[in-house]
Coordinates of C-alpha atoms and ligand atoms in Angstrom, one line a residue:
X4 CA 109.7 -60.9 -95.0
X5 CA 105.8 -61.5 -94.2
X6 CA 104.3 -58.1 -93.1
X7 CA 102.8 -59.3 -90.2
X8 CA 106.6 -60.0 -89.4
X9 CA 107.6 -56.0 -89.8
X10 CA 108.1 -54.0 -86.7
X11 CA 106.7 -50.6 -86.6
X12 CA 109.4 -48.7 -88.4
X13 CA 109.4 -51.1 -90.8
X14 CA 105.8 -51.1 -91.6
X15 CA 105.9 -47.3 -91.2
X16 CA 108.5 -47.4 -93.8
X17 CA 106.5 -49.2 -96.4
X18 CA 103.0 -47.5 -95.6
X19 CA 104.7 -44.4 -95.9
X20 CA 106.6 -45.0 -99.6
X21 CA 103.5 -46.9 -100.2
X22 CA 104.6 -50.0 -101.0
X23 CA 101.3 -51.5 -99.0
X24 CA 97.9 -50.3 -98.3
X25 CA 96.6 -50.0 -94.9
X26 CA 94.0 -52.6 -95.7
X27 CA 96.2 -55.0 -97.2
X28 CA 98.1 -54.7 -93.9
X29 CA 94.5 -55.7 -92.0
X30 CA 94.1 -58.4 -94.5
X31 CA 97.3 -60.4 -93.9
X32 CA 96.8 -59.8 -90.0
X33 CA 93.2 -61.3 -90.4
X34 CA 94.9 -64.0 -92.6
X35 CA 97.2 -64.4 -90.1
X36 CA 95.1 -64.9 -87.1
X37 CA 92.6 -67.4 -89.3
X38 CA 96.0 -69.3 -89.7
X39 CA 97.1 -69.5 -86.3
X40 CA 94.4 -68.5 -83.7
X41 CA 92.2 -71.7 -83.5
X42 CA 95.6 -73.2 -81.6
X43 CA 96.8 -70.0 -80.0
X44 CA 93.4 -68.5 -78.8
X45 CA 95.2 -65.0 -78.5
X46 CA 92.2 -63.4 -78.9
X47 CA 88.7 -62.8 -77.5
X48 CA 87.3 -60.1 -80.0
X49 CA 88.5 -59.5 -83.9
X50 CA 86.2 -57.2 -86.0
X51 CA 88.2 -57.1 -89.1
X52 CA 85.7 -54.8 -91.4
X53 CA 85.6 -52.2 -88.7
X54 CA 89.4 -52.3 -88.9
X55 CA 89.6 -52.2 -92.6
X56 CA 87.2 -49.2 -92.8
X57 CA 89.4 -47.2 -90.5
X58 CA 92.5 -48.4 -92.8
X59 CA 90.7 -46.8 -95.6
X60 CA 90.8 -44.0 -93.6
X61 CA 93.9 -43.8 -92.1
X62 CA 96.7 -41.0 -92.6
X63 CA 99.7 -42.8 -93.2
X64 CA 101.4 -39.2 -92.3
X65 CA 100.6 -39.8 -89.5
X66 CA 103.3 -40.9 -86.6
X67 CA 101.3 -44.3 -86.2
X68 CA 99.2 -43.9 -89.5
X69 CA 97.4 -47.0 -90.7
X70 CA 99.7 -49.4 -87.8
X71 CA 97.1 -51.8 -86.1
X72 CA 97.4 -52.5 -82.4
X73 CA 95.7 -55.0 -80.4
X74 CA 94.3 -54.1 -76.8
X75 CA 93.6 -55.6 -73.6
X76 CA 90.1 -56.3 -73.2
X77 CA 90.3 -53.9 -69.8
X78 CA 91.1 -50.8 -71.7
X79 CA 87.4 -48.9 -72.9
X80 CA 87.6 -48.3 -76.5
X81 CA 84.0 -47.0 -77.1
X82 CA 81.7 -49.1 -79.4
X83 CA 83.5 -52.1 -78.6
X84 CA 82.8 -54.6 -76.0
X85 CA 85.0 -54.6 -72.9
X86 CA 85.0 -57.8 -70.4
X87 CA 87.8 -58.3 -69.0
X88 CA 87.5 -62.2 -69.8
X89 CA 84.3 -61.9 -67.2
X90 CA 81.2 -63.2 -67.0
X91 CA 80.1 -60.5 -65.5
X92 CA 80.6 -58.1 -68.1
X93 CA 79.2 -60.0 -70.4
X94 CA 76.9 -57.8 -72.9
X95 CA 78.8 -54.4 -71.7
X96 CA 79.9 -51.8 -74.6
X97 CA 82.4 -49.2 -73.8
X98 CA 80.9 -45.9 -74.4
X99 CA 84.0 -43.7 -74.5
X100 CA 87.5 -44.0 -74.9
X101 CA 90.2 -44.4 -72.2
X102 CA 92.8 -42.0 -72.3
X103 CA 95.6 -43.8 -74.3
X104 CA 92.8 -45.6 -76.5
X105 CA 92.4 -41.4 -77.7
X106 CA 95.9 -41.1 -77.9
X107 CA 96.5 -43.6 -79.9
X108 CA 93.6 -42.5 -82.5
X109 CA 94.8 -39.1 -82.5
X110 CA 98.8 -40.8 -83.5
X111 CA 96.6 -42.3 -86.7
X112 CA 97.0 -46.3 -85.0
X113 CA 94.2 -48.6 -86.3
X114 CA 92.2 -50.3 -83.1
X115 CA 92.3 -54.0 -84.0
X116 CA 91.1 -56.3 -81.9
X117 CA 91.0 -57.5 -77.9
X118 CA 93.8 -60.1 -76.5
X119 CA 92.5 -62.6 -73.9
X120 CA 93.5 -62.3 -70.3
X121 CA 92.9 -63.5 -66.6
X122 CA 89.7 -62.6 -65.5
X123 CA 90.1 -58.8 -64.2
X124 CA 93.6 -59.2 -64.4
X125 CA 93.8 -61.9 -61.9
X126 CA 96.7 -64.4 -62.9
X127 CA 99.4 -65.8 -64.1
X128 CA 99.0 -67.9 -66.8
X129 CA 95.6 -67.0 -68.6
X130 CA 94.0 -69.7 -66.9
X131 CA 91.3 -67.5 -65.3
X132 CA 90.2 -66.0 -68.4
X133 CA 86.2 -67.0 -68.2
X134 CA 86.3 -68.1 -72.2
X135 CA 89.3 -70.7 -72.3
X136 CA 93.1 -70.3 -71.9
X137 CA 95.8 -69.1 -74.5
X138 CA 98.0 -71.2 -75.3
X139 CA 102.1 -70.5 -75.8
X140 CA 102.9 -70.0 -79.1
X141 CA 106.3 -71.7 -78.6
X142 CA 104.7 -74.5 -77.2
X143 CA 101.1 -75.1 -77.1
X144 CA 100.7 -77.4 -74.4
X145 CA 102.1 -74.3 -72.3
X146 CA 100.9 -71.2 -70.5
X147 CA 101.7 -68.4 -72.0
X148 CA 101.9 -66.6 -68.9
X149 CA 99.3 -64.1 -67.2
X150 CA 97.4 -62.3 -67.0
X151 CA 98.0 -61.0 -70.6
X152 CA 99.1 -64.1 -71.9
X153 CA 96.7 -63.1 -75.0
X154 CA 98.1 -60.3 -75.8
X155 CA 101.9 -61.8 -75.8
X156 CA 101.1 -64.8 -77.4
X157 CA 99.3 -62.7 -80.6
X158 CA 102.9 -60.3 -80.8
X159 CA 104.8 -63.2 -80.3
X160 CA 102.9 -65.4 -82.8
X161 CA 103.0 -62.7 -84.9
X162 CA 99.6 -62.2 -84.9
X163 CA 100.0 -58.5 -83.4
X164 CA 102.4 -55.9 -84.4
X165 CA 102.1 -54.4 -80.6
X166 CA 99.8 -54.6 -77.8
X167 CA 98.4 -52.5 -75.1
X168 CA 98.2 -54.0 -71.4
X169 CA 98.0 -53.3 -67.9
X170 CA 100.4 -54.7 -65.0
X171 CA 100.0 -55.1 -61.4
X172 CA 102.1 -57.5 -60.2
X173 CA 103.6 -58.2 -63.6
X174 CA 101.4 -58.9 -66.1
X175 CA 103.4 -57.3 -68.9
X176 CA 106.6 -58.4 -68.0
X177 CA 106.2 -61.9 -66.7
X178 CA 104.0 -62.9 -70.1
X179 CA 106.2 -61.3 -72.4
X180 CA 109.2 -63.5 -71.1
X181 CA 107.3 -66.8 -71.3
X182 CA 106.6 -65.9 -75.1
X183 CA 109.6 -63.8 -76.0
X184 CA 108.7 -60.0 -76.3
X185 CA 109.3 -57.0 -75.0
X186 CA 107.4 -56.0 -72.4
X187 CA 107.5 -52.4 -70.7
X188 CA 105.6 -51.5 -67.3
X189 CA 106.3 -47.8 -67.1
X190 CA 106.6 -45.7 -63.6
X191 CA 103.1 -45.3 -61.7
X192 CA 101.6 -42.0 -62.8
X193 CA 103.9 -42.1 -66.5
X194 CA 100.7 -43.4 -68.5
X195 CA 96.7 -42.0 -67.6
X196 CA 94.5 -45.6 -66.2
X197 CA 91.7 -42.6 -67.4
X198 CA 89.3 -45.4 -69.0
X199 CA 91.0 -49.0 -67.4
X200 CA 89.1 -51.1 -65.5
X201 CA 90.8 -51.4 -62.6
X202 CA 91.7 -54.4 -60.4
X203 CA 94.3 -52.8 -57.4
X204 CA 94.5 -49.1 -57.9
X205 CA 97.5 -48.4 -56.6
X206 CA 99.5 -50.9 -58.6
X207 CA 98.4 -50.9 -62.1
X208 CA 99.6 -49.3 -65.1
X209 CA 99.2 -49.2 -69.2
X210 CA 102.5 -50.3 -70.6
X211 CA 103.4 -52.1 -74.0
X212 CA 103.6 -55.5 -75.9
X213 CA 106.3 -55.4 -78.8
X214 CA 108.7 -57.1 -80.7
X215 CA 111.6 -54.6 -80.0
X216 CA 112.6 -52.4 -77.8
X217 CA 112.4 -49.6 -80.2
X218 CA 109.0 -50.1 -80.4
X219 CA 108.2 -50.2 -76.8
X220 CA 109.9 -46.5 -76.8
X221 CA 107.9 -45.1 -79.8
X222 CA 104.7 -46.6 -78.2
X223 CA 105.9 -45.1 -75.0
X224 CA 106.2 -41.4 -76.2
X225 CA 102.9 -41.6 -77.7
X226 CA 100.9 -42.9 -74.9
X227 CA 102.4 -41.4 -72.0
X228 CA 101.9 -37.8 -70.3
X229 CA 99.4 -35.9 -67.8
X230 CA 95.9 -36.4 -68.1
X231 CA 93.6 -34.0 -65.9
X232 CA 91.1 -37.2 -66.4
X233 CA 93.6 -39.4 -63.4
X234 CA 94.7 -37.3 -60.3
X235 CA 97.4 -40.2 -60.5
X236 CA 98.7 -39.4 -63.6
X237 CA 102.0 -37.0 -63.3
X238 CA 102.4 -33.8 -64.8
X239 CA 106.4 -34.1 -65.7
X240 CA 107.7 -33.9 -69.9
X241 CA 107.6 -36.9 -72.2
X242 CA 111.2 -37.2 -73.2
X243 CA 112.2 -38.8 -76.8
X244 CA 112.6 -42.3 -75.7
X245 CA 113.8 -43.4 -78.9
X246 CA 116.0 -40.6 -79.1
X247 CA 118.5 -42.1 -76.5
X248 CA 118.4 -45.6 -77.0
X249 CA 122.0 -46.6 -79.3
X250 CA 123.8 -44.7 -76.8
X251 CA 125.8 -48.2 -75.2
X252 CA 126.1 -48.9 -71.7
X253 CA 129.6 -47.8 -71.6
X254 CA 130.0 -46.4 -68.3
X255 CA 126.6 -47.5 -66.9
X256 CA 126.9 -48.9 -63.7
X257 CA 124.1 -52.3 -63.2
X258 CA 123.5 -53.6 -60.5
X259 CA 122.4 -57.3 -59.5
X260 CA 120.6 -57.7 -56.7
X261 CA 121.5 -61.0 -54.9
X262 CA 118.1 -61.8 -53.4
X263 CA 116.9 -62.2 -56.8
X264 CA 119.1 -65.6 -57.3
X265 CA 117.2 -68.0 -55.0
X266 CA 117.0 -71.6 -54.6
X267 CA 114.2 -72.6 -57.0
X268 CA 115.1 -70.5 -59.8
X269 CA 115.6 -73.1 -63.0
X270 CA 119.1 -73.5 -63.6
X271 CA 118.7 -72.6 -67.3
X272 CA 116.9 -69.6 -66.2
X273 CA 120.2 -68.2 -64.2
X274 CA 122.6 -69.6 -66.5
X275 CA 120.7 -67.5 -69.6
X276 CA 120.6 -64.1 -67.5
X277 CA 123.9 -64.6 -66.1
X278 CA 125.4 -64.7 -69.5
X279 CA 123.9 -61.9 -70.4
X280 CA 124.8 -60.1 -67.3
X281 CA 128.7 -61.0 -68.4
X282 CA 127.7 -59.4 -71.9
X283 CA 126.7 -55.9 -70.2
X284 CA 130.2 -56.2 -68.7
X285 CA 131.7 -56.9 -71.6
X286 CA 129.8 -53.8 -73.0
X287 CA 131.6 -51.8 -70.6
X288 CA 129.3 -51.6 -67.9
X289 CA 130.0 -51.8 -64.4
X290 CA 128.1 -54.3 -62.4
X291 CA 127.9 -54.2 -58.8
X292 CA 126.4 -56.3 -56.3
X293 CA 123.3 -54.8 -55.0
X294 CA 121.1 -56.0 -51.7
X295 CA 117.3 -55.8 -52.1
X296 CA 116.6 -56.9 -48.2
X297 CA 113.0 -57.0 -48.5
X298 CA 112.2 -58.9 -51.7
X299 CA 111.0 -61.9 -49.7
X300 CA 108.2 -60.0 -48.2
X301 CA 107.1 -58.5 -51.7
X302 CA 104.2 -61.5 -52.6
X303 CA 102.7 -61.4 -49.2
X304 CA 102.5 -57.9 -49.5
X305 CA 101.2 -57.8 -52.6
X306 CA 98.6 -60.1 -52.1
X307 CA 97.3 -57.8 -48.8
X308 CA 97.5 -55.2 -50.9
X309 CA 96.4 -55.7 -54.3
X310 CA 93.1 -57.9 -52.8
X311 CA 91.9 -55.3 -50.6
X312 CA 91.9 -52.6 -53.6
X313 CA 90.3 -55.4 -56.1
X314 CA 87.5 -56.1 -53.6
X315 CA 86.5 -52.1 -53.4
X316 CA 87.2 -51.7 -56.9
X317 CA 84.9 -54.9 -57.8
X318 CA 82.0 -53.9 -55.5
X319 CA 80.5 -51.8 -58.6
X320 CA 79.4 -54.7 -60.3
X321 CA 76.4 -55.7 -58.8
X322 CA 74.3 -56.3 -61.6
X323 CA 72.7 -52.9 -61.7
X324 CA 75.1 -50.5 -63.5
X325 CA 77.5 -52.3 -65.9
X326 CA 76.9 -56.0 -67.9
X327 CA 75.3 -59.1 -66.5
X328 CA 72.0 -59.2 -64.3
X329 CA 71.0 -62.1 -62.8
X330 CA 67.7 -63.5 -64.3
X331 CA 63.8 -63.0 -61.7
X332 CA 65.6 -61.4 -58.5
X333 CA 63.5 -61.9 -55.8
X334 CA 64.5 -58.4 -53.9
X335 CA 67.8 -56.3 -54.3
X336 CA 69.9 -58.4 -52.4
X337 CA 69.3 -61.7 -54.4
X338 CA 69.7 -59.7 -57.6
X339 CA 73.6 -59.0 -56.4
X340 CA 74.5 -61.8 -54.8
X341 CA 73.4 -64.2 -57.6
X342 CA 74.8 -61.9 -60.5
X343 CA 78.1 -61.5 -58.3
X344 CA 78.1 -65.8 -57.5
X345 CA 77.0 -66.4 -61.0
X346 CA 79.2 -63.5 -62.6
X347 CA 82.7 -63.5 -61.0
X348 CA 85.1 -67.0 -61.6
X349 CA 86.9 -68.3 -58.5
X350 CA 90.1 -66.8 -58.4
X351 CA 88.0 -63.0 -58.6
X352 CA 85.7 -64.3 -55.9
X353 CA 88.9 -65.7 -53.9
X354 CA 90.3 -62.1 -54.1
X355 CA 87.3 -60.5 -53.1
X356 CA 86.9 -62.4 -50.3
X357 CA 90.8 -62.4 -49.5
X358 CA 90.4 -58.4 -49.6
X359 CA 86.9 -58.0 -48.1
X360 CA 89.0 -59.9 -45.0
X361 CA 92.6 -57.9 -44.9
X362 CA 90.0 -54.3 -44.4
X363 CA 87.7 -55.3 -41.9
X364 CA 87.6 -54.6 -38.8
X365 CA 90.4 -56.1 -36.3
X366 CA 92.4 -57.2 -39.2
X367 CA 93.3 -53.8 -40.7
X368 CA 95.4 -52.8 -38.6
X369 CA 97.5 -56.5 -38.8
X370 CA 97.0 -56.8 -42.5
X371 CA 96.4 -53.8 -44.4
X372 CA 98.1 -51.8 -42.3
X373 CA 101.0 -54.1 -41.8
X374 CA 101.5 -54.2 -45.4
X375 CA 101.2 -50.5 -46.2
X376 CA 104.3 -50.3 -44.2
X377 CA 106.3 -53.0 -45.4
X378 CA 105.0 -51.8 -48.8
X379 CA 107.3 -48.7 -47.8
X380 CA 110.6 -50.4 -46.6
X381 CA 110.4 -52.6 -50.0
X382 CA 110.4 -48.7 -52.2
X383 CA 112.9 -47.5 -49.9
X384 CA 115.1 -51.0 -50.6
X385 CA 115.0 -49.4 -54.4
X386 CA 115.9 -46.0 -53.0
X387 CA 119.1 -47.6 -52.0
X388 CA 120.0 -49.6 -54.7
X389 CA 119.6 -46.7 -57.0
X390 CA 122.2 -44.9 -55.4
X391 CA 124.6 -47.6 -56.5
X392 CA 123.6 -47.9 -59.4
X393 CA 121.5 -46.9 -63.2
X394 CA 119.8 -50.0 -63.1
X395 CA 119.2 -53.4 -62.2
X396 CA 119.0 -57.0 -64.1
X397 CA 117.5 -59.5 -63.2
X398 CA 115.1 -62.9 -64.0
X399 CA 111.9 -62.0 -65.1
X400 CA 110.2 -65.2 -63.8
X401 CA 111.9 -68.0 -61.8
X402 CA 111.2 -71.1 -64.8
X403 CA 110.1 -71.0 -68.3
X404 CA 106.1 -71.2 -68.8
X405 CA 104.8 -74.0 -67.0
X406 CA 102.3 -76.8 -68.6
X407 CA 98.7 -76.2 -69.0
X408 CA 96.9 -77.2 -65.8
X409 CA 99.7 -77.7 -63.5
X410 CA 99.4 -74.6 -60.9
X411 CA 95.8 -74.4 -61.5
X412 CA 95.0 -76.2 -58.3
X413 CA 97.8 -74.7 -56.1
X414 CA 96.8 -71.1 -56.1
X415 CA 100.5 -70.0 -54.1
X416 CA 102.5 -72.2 -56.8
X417 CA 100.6 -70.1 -59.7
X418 CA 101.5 -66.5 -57.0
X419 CA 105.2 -67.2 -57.3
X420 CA 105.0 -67.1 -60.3
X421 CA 105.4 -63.7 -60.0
X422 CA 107.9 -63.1 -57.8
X423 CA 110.6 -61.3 -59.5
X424 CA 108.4 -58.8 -61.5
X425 CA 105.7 -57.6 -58.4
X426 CA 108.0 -55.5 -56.3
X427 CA 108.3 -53.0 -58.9
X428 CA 104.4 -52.6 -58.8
X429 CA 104.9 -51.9 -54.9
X430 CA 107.4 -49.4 -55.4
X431 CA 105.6 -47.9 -58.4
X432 CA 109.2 -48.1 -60.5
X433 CA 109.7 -49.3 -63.8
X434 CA 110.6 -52.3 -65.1
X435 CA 111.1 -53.7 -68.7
X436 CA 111.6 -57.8 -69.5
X437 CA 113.2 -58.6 -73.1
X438 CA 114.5 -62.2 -74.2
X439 CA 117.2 -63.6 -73.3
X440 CA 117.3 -66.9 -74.7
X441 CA 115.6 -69.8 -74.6
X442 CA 116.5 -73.5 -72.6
X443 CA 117.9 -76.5 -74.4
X444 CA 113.5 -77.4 -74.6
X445 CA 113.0 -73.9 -76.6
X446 CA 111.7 -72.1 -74.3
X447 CA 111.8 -68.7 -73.8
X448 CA 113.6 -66.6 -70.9
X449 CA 113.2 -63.1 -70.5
X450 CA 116.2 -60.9 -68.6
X451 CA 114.1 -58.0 -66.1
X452 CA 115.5 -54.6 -66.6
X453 CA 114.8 -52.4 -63.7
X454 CA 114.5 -48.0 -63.4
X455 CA 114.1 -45.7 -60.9
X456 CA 110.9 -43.8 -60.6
X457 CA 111.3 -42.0 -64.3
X458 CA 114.2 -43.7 -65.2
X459 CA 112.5 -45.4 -68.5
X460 CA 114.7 -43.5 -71.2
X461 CA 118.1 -45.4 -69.5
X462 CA 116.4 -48.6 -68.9
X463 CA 115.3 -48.6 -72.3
X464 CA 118.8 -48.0 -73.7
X465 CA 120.2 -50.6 -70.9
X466 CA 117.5 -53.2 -73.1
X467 CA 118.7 -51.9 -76.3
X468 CA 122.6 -52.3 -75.8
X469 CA 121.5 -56.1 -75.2
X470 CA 118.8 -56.7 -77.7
X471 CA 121.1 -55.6 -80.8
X472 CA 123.9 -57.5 -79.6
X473 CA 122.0 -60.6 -79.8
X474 CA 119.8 -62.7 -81.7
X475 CA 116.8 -63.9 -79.9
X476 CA 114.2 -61.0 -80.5
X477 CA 114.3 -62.1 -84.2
X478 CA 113.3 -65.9 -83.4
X479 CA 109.8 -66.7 -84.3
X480 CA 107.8 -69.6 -82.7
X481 CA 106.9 -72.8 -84.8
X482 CA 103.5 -72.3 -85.6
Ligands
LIG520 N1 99.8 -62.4 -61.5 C1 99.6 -61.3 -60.7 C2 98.2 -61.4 -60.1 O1 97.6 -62.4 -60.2 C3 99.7 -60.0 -61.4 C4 98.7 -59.8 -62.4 C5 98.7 -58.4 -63.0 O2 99.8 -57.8 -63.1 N2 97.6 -58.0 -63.5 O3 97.7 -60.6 -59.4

């Protein structure tokens, strides 16, 4: 098997017997991505001597000795540049390390490279990203899906063993079952955003891009814990995620929330998680019928919500402090609105505006406020379910990924993209997508797993009883 193929045990296990060299492991990545990045456009930085000088370096003794990862080009990992796909940060170097970046550096990993994105975050297909879109490695004249359709394209495509990333609304999820990856979004508070840029505070965490679940639990107990550095971050024990995960679904009860079958969903998108909601049964799990009566409100919170933190969050770019000034101000108040106009792309500056609108005054109270409480009754729909049940399955998005261009001028199309996967953001849950199969066009589906607040280490094993019982998470795209 090609090494860029290997998942993380695996490449542990030959690093470690020393069957191959941290820097030949660099070189066939780099060798990889020469091959296949000019059609994929998975990423937006490589520097592939820095990496081989920290292979040369690395301790394969190590829990993630000499094992490159690919980050989000939101996360600060100092020295490097960090834009998140803006204009407006064009030029900016991180000068320290965000919390997991350390984490990671302290488990041995090798830093190796940043995955294009949505601009800020801001998407659903990688559209938005202010150099160019990624394109699907199982079909390139497809979205990969956003906003870190860079980062699941490159671990799909091979071009990544695993990837950092943030979600909001789903960014992790959502990508990683247009592509075919695993894609975890722990609980709020599970991972330190000490170090992320953020887009809507409330909402986003650091999870993982991977090729199996395994890896996404590994990952998981290496990256998550308290950090002083984020009030938001909580101060409960890591377990051993990997510890758990071949213990079956015997005996589990799963719920399946009916809300989450629509009119709209593609029919070979229900057919593929239904099957594998009869496989869970024939596991031995009990599945019950669950009622999530708020779902339909989720988006329109969502986009109340996470706008009015992006535009607060964005006001600090301005020209003055971090990346991009515009060029012969005439005063203070041309230097930020031209390096804001010239900086931010439209969708940013249609969030900004969207948020700037839902806080001020006389709509606060019917918009913000409004969907602060709905915000509530969609958690407390959760609540419920949970009582009935370990965890839910569902669709990770409503269709397979979409062609290149054809949402980009319908800005609600390109938000329901999203509708299965942002809930979980609003009640600060966790959720996990695998795949699930693909339609009769090769396309990937991804199956949602969803946990209670802290309930990764069952929802992981929920993914695991699926994912060894089938074959799709060993399929590799045409490229
Ligand atoms: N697609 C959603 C949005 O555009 C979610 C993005 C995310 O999770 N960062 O906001």
């Amino acid at each position: 098997m090609e090494t860029t193929s290997l998942t993380i045990p695996e490449l542990r296990q030959k690093l470690s017997s020393g069957a191959i060299r941290p820097r030949e492991v660099v070189d066939q990545l780099a060798a990889r991505i020469a091959a296949v990045d000019p059609k994929v456009k998975a990423y937006l930085h490589v520097d592939a001597e820095k990496a081989r000088a920290a292979a040369d370096s690395a301790n394969p003794a190590l829990p993630l000795g000499g094992v490159p990862i690919a980050v989000k080009d939101v996360i600060n990992v100092k020295g490097d540049p960090c834009t998140c796909a803006s204009k407006i940060l064009e030029g900016y170097v991180a000068p320290y390390d965000a919390t997991v970046i350390a984490k990671l550096r302290e488990a041995g990993a090798i830093l190796f490279g940043r995955t294009n994105m949505d601009e800020f975050a801001m998407g659903s297909s990688t559209e938005n990203s202010s150099w160019g879109p990624t394109h699907n490695p199982w079909d390139l004249d497809r979205i990969p899906g956003g906003s870190s359709g860079g980062s699941a394209a490159a671990v799909a495509g091979h071009e990544a063993f695993v990837a950092l990333w943030t979600d909001t609304g789903g960014s992790i999820r959502q990508p990683a079952a247009l592509c075919s990856c695993v894609g975890l979004k722990p609980t709020y508070g599970r991972v330190s955003r000490y170090g992320l840029t953020a887009f809507a505070s409330s909402l986003d965490q650091i999870g993982t891009f991977s090729k199996t679940v395994e890896e996404a639990a590994l990952l998981l107990e290496i990256i998550a814990g308290h950090d002083t550095r984020d009030n938001t971050s909580v101060n409960r024990s890591v377990p051993k995620y990997a510890a758990s995960l071949g213990m079956g679904v015997k005996g589990l009860r799963l719920g399946v929330p009916k809300e989450y079958f629509i009119a709209g969903i593609d029919p070979e998108v229900e057919k593929a998680v239904r099957a594998a909601i009869d496989a869970y049964r024939g596991q031995g799990a009990e599945i019950v019928e669950v009622s999530l009566p708020h779902t339909q409100y989720a988006v329109a919170v969502y986009y109340i919500i996470a706008t009015a933190e992006a535009s607060a969050n964005l006001a600090r770019f301005d020209g003055v402090r971090y990346g991009r000034r515009a060029k012969n101000p005439k005063d203070i108040l041309d230097l930020y609105r031209r390096t804001r106009a010239e900086g931010f792309g439209a969708e940013v500056k249609r969030r900004i505006i969207l948020g700037t609108y839902v806080l001020s005054s006389g709509y606060y109270d019917a918009y913000y406020n409004r969907a602060q409480k709905v915000r509530h009754l969609i958690a407390d729909d959760f609540r419920q379910a949970f009582k009935k049940c370990d965890a839910l399955l569902t669709p990770t998005s409503p269709t397979p990924a979409f062609k290149l261009g054809e949402r980009t001028q319908d800005p609600l199309q390109m938000y329901l993209a999203d509708i299965f996967t942002i809930a979980v953001n609003l009640a600060g849950i966790c959720g996990v997508s695998i795949p699930c199969g693909f339609t009769s066009g090769k396309l990937p589906i991804g199956l949602q797993i969803i946990g209670p607040k802290w309930g990764e280490e069952t929802m992981l094993r929920v993914a695991h009883a699926y994912e060894q019982a089938t074959p799709w998470h060993k399929e590799k795209p045409p490229l």
